[in-house]
């Protein structure tokens, strides 16, 4: 539809006729010639003065007759033919813009700076060829057509590829999609090394079966490979039940420590932060797996499993609220344990809100014994946040304070608080942005988050915190780890708890004591810290 038809539907050619009349006027043609003359270039030797740049007034313009205004729309075409123009034609020369479009230099290319799987190495092909030669030497004992049928046969090849020997099963699963001979294996290895350039990315691809995410089942394959091939765990070969629980503990601790620990999938970035690769490589150089302080520590597994076994009196690998209340000699309030058993800190893996599995208990004990970690802060925040509004209100503090206050009075652990003083003390410790409640971000940016949770529901650890003011008690309570180079490493959090508990369990095993009652076990664990029977704990 033309502009004429749009605005004058009864006369669709009205505007077009007006435009034709205007363009045929002599004044309009003179003005057009003037505009055409102004585009003629002057030779470069002549100086162009300002007078030349000012367009003269049209000679035909007078007081009696003024040319009609030209349309101001730049896009309006002048439908004009050469035959309609009067006046002598003049040659037109284009101005030189100074830019040679034909020989314009190409834009400089920006080099790549984002490498999610590692930056390519300049000597990647040479290194790959060397590895292939080594692989060929390893496999010369077998004809090229014969297949490798077990992960154990793939062990020397895994080591030659620069991977940990405990990745045999994962690498076997990855390349076993077709018969594993030298040709197929080297072809698959080339594809991996051309795509994944850093060691973290390459190992993650092997564990995750070349997927974007690795699941807990993928890591169980690696942990099971450790139990089968590490010399220090050879004794577990006759105890398949403990093998299974060791693998479950390793994987559960790994996923507990990652950023989004509620998600059963692990990304490459989370894998890098978990230091799992470093722990795996360290196993090749460690003969005593008890000396490690990472997720593969058998000492940590032994303590966790024994603590669970002491609570699970019927040994059905499931505990309820009544059994959980015996943890740490009953040091934690019933109000918080109800929230734990209901799955507020971690959704129950059993789907039953009144039972706790071994996996759930691993989360629980890690969060209890070190409440200062980001994972533990999130765990206890979800338990204390009764209404789930994302903040701990004064009402929720009072809910947990009432039982804790009664226990302080009963056991004479410390001076009984008044609720107003209790709240003021917590607010002074955390310094929240909003003075009426505490958010998760307030707790995470403050180093006193663990102490606040102890004040709310863990009486024994709160009492230990108060007693550490005494230098003598603090020196007695410290636990050090002797490193191979002779230095001593001060242990904190769960590592400290596990070292103390394992020492007591080892002494009991040496003395021939076959078992502890749950209440007595916790009293023995803290016999050098506090005489609970003397202070009325067991009265």
PDB file of C-alpha atoms in Angstrom, residues 177 213 327 332 362 380:
ATOM      1  CA  UNK A 177      32.747 -50.555  23.634  1.00  0.00           C
ATOM      2  CA  UNK A 213      28.844 -35.377  34.420  1.00  0.00           C
ATOM      3  CA  UNK A 327      25.354 -40.466  69.744  1.00  0.00           C
ATOM      4  CA  UNK A 332      22.762 -33.266  71.342  1.00  0.00           C
ATOM      5  CA  UNK A 362      28.133 -40.339  57.113  1.00  0.00           C
ATOM      6  CA  UNK A 380      22.577 -27.415  60.228  1.00  0.00           C
TER       7      UNK A 380
END
